PDB file of C-alpha atoms and ligand atoms in Angstrom:
ATOM      1  CA  UNK A  10       0.000   0.000   0.000  1.00  0.00           C
ATOM      2  CA  UNK A  11       3.061   2.261   0.033  1.00  0.00           C
ATOM      3  CA  UNK A  12       2.715   2.959   3.759  1.00  0.00           C
ATOM      4  CA  UNK A  13       5.944   3.033   5.762  1.00  0.00           C
ATOM      5  CA  UNK A  14       6.347   0.095   8.162  1.00  0.00           C
ATOM      6  CA  UNK A  15       8.726   0.191  11.096  1.00  0.00           C
ATOM      7  CA  UNK A  16      11.147  -2.708  11.230  1.00  0.00           C
ATOM      8  CA  UNK A  17      12.662  -3.241  14.649  1.00  0.00           C
ATOM      9  CA  UNK A  18      15.298  -5.815  15.525  1.00  0.00           C
ATOM     10  CA  UNK A  19      16.731  -6.684  18.897  1.00  0.00           C
ATOM     11  CA  UNK A  20      19.013  -9.163  20.570  1.00  0.00           C
ATOM     12  CA  UNK A  21      19.735 -10.502  24.027  1.00  0.00           C
ATOM     13  CA  UNK A  22      22.146  -8.434  26.053  1.00  0.00           C
ATOM     14  CA  UNK A  23      23.927  -8.962  29.358  1.00  0.00           C
ATOM     15  CA  UNK A  24      20.774  -8.297  31.380  1.00  0.00           C
ATOM     16  CA  UNK A  25      18.769 -11.014  29.566  1.00  0.00           C
ATOM     17  CA  UNK A  26      21.629 -13.523  29.880  1.00  0.00           C
ATOM     18  CA  UNK A  27      21.905 -12.837  33.617  1.00  0.00           C
ATOM     19  CA  UNK A  28      18.127 -13.127  34.047  1.00  0.00           C
ATOM     20  CA  UNK A  29      18.192 -16.475  32.252  1.00  0.00           C
ATOM     21  CA  UNK A  30      21.097 -17.740  34.382  1.00  0.00           C
ATOM     22  CA  UNK A  31      19.288 -16.703  37.565  1.00  0.00           C
ATOM     23  CA  UNK A  32      15.900 -18.204  36.734  1.00  0.00           C
ATOM     24  CA  UNK A  33      17.405 -21.387  35.275  1.00  0.00           C
ATOM     25  CA  UNK A  34      19.317 -21.994  38.521  1.00  0.00           C
ATOM     26  CA  UNK A  35      16.083 -21.501  40.528  1.00  0.00           C
ATOM     27  CA  UNK A  36      14.201 -23.909  38.276  1.00  0.00           C
ATOM     28  CA  UNK A  37      16.998 -26.452  38.637  1.00  0.00           C
ATOM     29  CA  UNK A  38      16.733 -26.188  42.435  1.00  0.00           C
ATOM     30  CA  UNK A  39      12.976 -26.711  42.261  1.00  0.00           C
ATOM     31  CA  UNK A  40      13.350 -29.686  39.943  1.00  0.00           C
ATOM     32  CA  UNK A  41      15.810 -31.346  42.308  1.00  0.00           C
ATOM     33  CA  UNK A  42      13.782 -30.533  45.448  1.00  0.00           C
ATOM     34  CA  UNK A  43      10.647 -32.135  44.036  1.00  0.00           C
ATOM     35  CA  UNK A  44      12.653 -35.261  43.303  1.00  0.00           C
ATOM     36  CA  UNK A  45      12.761 -35.213  39.513  1.00  0.00           C
ATOM     37  CA  UNK A  46      14.808 -38.118  38.153  1.00  0.00           C
ATOM     38  CA  UNK A  47      16.453 -36.052  35.418  1.00  0.00           C
ATOM     39  CA  UNK A  48      17.001 -32.312  35.597  1.00  0.00           C
ATOM     40  CA  UNK A  49      18.450 -30.668  32.515  1.00  0.00           C
ATOM     41  CA  UNK A  50      19.078 -26.987  33.141  1.00  0.00           C
ATOM     42  CA  UNK A  51      20.563 -24.839  30.415  1.00  0.00           C
ATOM     43  CA  UNK A  52      20.541 -21.046  30.639  1.00  0.00           C
ATOM     44  CA  UNK A  53      20.113 -19.080  27.426  1.00  0.00           C
ATOM     45  CA  UNK A  54      23.316 -17.843  25.878  1.00  0.00           C
ATOM     46  CA  UNK A  55      24.268 -16.241  22.604  1.00  0.00           C
ATOM     47  CA  UNK A  56      21.886 -14.478  20.274  1.00  0.00           C
ATOM     48  CA  UNK A  57      18.098 -14.309  20.235  1.00  0.00           C
ATOM     49  CA  UNK A  58      16.569 -17.010  18.094  1.00  0.00           C
ATOM     50  CA  UNK A  59      13.296 -18.898  17.961  1.00  0.00           C
ATOM     51  CA  UNK A  60      15.236 -22.057  16.989  1.00  0.00           C
ATOM     52  CA  UNK A  61      15.439 -23.435  19.667  1.00  0.00           C
ATOM     53  CA  UNK A  62      12.298 -21.666  20.796  1.00  0.00           C
ATOM     54  CA  UNK A  63      12.926 -18.860  23.288  1.00  0.00           C
ATOM     55  CA  UNK A  64       9.644 -16.945  22.902  1.00  0.00           C
ATOM     56  CA  UNK A  65       7.844 -15.028  20.223  1.00  0.00           C
ATOM     57  CA  UNK A  66       5.970 -12.991  22.813  1.00  0.00           C
ATOM     58  CA  UNK A  67       7.677  -9.681  22.301  1.00  0.00           C
ATOM     59  CA  UNK A  68       5.446  -7.076  23.885  1.00  0.00           C
ATOM     60  CA  UNK A  69       5.412  -3.581  25.356  1.00  0.00           C
ATOM     61  CA  UNK A  70       5.952  -1.260  22.403  1.00  0.00           C
ATOM     62  CA  UNK A  71       3.541   1.364  23.793  1.00  0.00           C
ATOM     63  CA  UNK A  72       2.943   0.476  27.418  1.00  0.00           C
ATOM     64  CA  UNK A  73      -0.027   1.235  29.636  1.00  0.00           C
ATOM     65  CA  UNK A  74       0.450   2.821  33.029  1.00  0.00           C
ATOM     66  CA  UNK A  75      -0.739   5.361  35.555  1.00  0.00           C
ATOM     67  CA  UNK A  76       1.898   7.998  34.818  1.00  0.00           C
ATOM     68  CA  UNK A  77       2.196   9.813  31.458  1.00  0.00           C
ATOM     69  CA  UNK A  78       5.879  10.308  32.274  1.00  0.00           C
ATOM     70  CA  UNK A  79       6.608   6.593  32.204  1.00  0.00           C
ATOM     71  CA  UNK A  80       3.907   5.133  29.939  1.00  0.00           C
ATOM     72  CA  UNK A  81       2.362   5.843  26.528  1.00  0.00           C
ATOM     73  CA  UNK A  82      -1.283   4.947  27.189  1.00  0.00           C
ATOM     74  CA  UNK A  83      -3.635   4.869  30.160  1.00  0.00           C
ATOM     75  CA  UNK A  84      -5.498   1.837  31.489  1.00  0.00           C
ATOM     76  CA  UNK A  85      -8.153   2.224  28.788  1.00  0.00           C
ATOM     77  CA  UNK A  86      -5.384   1.941  26.149  1.00  0.00           C
ATOM     78  CA  UNK A  87      -5.956   5.609  25.347  1.00  0.00           C
ATOM     79  CA  UNK A  88      -2.966   7.717  24.342  1.00  0.00           C
ATOM     80  CA  UNK A  89      -1.972  10.179  27.053  1.00  0.00           C
ATOM     81  CA  UNK A  90      -1.075  12.709  24.375  1.00  0.00           C
ATOM     82  CA  UNK A  91      -3.871  12.292  21.824  1.00  0.00           C
ATOM     83  CA  UNK A  92      -7.198  11.292  23.472  1.00  0.00           C
ATOM     84  CA  UNK A  93      -8.877  10.091  20.292  1.00  0.00           C
ATOM     85  CA  UNK A  94      -6.130   7.493  19.735  1.00  0.00           C
ATOM     86  CA  UNK A  95      -6.575   4.076  21.377  1.00  0.00           C
ATOM     87  CA  UNK A  96      -3.659   1.645  20.933  1.00  0.00           C
ATOM     88  CA  UNK A  97      -4.933  -1.909  21.253  1.00  0.00           C
ATOM     89  CA  UNK A  98      -2.592  -4.884  21.416  1.00  0.00           C
ATOM     90  CA  UNK A  99       0.206  -6.607  23.301  1.00  0.00           C
ATOM     91  CA  UNK A 100       2.021  -3.278  22.997  1.00  0.00           C
ATOM     92  CA  UNK A 101       0.160  -2.319  26.194  1.00  0.00           C
ATOM     93  CA  UNK A 102       1.885  -4.843  28.472  1.00  0.00           C
ATOM     94  CA  UNK A 103       4.278  -3.110  30.889  1.00  0.00           C
ATOM     95  CA  UNK A 104       5.667  -6.536  31.732  1.00  0.00           C
ATOM     96  CA  UNK A 105       5.276  -9.883  30.055  1.00  0.00           C
ATOM     97  CA  UNK A 106       3.295 -12.490  31.946  1.00  0.00           C
ATOM     98  CA  UNK A 107       4.633 -16.002  32.149  1.00  0.00           C
ATOM     99  CA  UNK A 108       1.911 -17.257  29.841  1.00  0.00           C
ATOM    100  CA  UNK A 109       0.652 -16.763  26.283  1.00  0.00           C
ATOM    101  CA  UNK A 110      -0.435 -13.186  25.574  1.00  0.00           C
ATOM    102  CA  UNK A 111      -3.326 -13.468  23.134  1.00  0.00           C
ATOM    103  CA  UNK A 112      -6.146 -14.054  25.646  1.00  0.00           C
ATOM    104  CA  UNK A 113      -5.011 -10.987  27.582  1.00  0.00           C
ATOM    105  CA  UNK A 114      -4.873  -8.954  24.368  1.00  0.00           C
ATOM    106  CA  UNK A 115      -8.479 -10.036  23.687  1.00  0.00           C
ATOM    107  CA  UNK A 116      -9.599  -9.154  27.210  1.00  0.00           C
ATOM    108  CA  UNK A 117      -7.904  -5.747  27.017  1.00  0.00           C
ATOM    109  CA  UNK A 118      -9.622  -5.152  23.677  1.00  0.00           C
ATOM    110  CA  UNK A 119     -13.073  -5.751  25.179  1.00  0.00           C
ATOM    111  CA  UNK A 120     -12.099  -3.530  28.111  1.00  0.00           C
ATOM    112  CA  UNK A 121     -11.014  -0.663  25.816  1.00  0.00           C
ATOM    113  CA  UNK A 122     -14.045  -1.011  23.541  1.00  0.00           C
ATOM    114  CA  UNK A 123     -16.347  -0.872  26.549  1.00  0.00           C
ATOM    115  CA  UNK A 124     -14.661   2.384  27.657  1.00  0.00           C
ATOM    116  CA  UNK A 125     -14.877   3.834  24.137  1.00  0.00           C
ATOM    117  CA  UNK A 126     -18.549   2.930  23.704  1.00  0.00           C
ATOM    118  CA  UNK A 127     -19.862   3.701  27.172  1.00  0.00           C
ATOM    119  CA  UNK A 128     -17.600   6.549  28.252  1.00  0.00           C
ATOM    120  CA  UNK A 129     -15.551   8.156  25.487  1.00  0.00           C
ATOM    121  CA  UNK A 130     -18.304   8.486  22.848  1.00  0.00           C
ATOM    122  CA  UNK A 131     -20.646  10.022  25.414  1.00  0.00           C
ATOM    123  CA  UNK A 132     -18.012  12.530  26.522  1.00  0.00           C
ATOM    124  CA  UNK A 133     -14.908  12.620  24.292  1.00  0.00           C
ATOM    125  CA  UNK A 134     -11.688  13.474  26.120  1.00  0.00           C
ATOM    126  CA  UNK A 135      -9.121  11.952  28.434  1.00  0.00           C
ATOM    127  CA  UNK A 136     -10.580   8.991  30.369  1.00  0.00           C
ATOM    128  CA  UNK A 137      -7.853   8.978  33.021  1.00  0.00           C
TER     129      UNK A 137
HETATM  130  C1  FAD B 201       5.389 -17.798  15.684  1.00  0.00           C
HETATM  131  C2  FAD B 201       4.504 -17.197  16.773  1.00  0.00           C
HETATM  132  C3  FAD B 201       3.729 -18.025  17.544  1.00  0.00           C
HETATM  133  C4  FAD B 201       2.900 -17.505  18.538  1.00  0.00           C
HETATM  134  N1  FAD B 201       2.123 -18.358  19.277  1.00  0.00           N
HETATM  135  C5  FAD B 201       1.276 -17.856  20.200  1.00  0.00           C
HETATM  136  C6  FAD B 201       0.400 -18.733  20.933  1.00  0.00           C
HETATM  137  O1  FAD B 201       0.390 -19.958  20.752  1.00  0.00           O
HETATM  138  N2  FAD B 201      -0.412 -18.188  21.874  1.00  0.00           N
HETATM  139  C7  FAD B 201      -0.411 -16.845  22.127  1.00  0.00           C
HETATM  140  O2  FAD B 201      -1.184 -16.388  22.993  1.00  0.00           O
HETATM  141  N3  FAD B 201       0.404 -16.001  21.457  1.00  0.00           N
HETATM  142  C8  FAD B 201       1.245 -16.476  20.501  1.00  0.00           C
HETATM  143  N4  FAD B 201       2.065 -15.628  19.805  1.00  0.00           N
HETATM  144  C9  FAD B 201       2.092 -14.206  20.192  1.00  0.00           C
HETATM  145  C10 FAD B 201       0.917 -13.462  19.610  1.00  0.00           C
HETATM  146  O3  FAD B 201       0.804 -13.794  18.244  1.00  0.00           O
HETATM  147  C11 FAD B 201       1.176 -11.949  19.778  1.00  0.00           C
HETATM  148  O4  FAD B 201       1.481 -11.660  21.129  1.00  0.00           O
HETATM  149  C12 FAD B 201      -0.058 -11.162  19.363  1.00  0.00           C
HETATM  150  O5  FAD B 201      -0.345 -11.439  18.017  1.00  0.00           O
HETATM  151  C13 FAD B 201       0.187  -9.693  19.556  1.00  0.00           C
HETATM  152  O6  FAD B 201      -0.972  -9.002  19.078  1.00  0.00           O
HETATM  153  P1  FAD B 201      -0.883  -7.499  18.672  1.00  0.00           P
HETATM  154  O7  FAD B 201      -2.245  -7.131  18.187  1.00  0.00           O
HETATM  155  O8  FAD B 201      -0.272  -6.712  19.775  1.00  0.00           O
HETATM  156  O9  FAD B 201       0.190  -7.430  17.475  1.00  0.00           O
HETATM  157  P2  FAD B 201       0.128  -8.059  16.029  1.00  0.00           P
HETATM  158  O10 FAD B 201      -0.704  -9.301  15.996  1.00  0.00           O
HETATM  159  O11 FAD B 201       1.574  -8.147  15.592  1.00  0.00           O
HETATM  160  O12 FAD B 201      -0.634  -6.948  15.203  1.00  0.00           O
HETATM  161  C14 FAD B 201      -0.029  -5.733  14.799  1.00  0.00           C
HETATM  162  C15 FAD B 201      -0.653  -5.368  13.465  1.00  0.00           C
HETATM  163  O13 FAD B 201      -0.260  -4.044  13.118  1.00  0.00           O
HETATM  164  C16 FAD B 201       0.044  -4.032  11.739  1.00  0.00           C
HETATM  165  N5  FAD B 201       0.911  -2.878  11.492  1.00  0.00           N
HETATM  166  C17 FAD B 201       2.181  -2.693  11.899  1.00  0.00           C
HETATM  167  N6  FAD B 201       2.638  -1.508  11.492  1.00  0.00           N
HETATM  168  C18 FAD B 201       1.630  -0.927  10.807  1.00  0.00           C
HETATM  169  C19 FAD B 201       1.487   0.336  10.128  1.00  0.00           C
HETATM  170  N7  FAD B 201       2.459   1.235  10.077  1.00  0.00           N
HETATM  171  N8  FAD B 201       0.302   0.598   9.545  1.00  0.00           N
HETATM  172  C20 FAD B 201      -0.711  -0.292   9.594  1.00  0.00           C
HETATM  173  N9  FAD B 201      -0.640  -1.484  10.222  1.00  0.00           N
HETATM  174  C21 FAD B 201       0.522  -1.788  10.817  1.00  0.00           C
HETATM  175  C22 FAD B 201       0.696  -5.370  11.471  1.00  0.00           C
HETATM  176  O14 FAD B 201       0.612  -5.699  10.095  1.00  0.00           O
HETATM  177  C23 FAD B 201      -0.183  -6.290  12.322  1.00  0.00           C
HETATM  178  O15 FAD B 201      -1.327  -6.768  11.639  1.00  0.00           O
HETATM  179  C24 FAD B 201       2.882 -16.112  18.781  1.00  0.00           C
HETATM  180  C25 FAD B 201       3.658 -15.265  17.989  1.00  0.00           C
HETATM  181  C26 FAD B 201       4.466 -15.796  16.998  1.00  0.00           C
HETATM  182  C27 FAD B 201       5.276 -14.848  16.128  1.00  0.00           C
END
């Protein structure tokens, strides 16, 4: 369509490697404490890849929050700066949950649509 599309790439850095080492060691402890026969613990190293699978749940491009200084959208997924813009998607997650994101994206969508229909359209403006 000729519209510009942002392409963003990223890779693991020291912080992600350290987080993986820390959580892998905790999981190894848990595995041993519950008496697992085989415990194979391998922290992530090297570059980001989905082969082997490391996650495709990359979220938080325009996060929700309570403070316009540290977030892009409010809890209704409404832009702090431009009240007639609602940004719906996994972009809203300030942190990633330990589980698959799509159900939460769906729930947030219903939540935002309810606010648009029952609050914003009746009185356009900032909802928070
Ligand atoms: C291989 C893979 C497997 C996955 N498996 C699961 C799973 O089993 N369960 C689960 O819960 N989640 C899974 N996910 C994650 C899930 O797909 C995403 O978290 C979810 O799709 C995010 O939804 P979103 O609406 O935020 O973003 P997206 O689904 O990425 O939607 C963003 C949309 O914006 C469009 N867009 C971007 N830029 C522009 C522009 N400039 N103008 C117009 N349109 C634009 C894109 O084309 C796209 O349609 C998987 C992801 C991948 C990649």
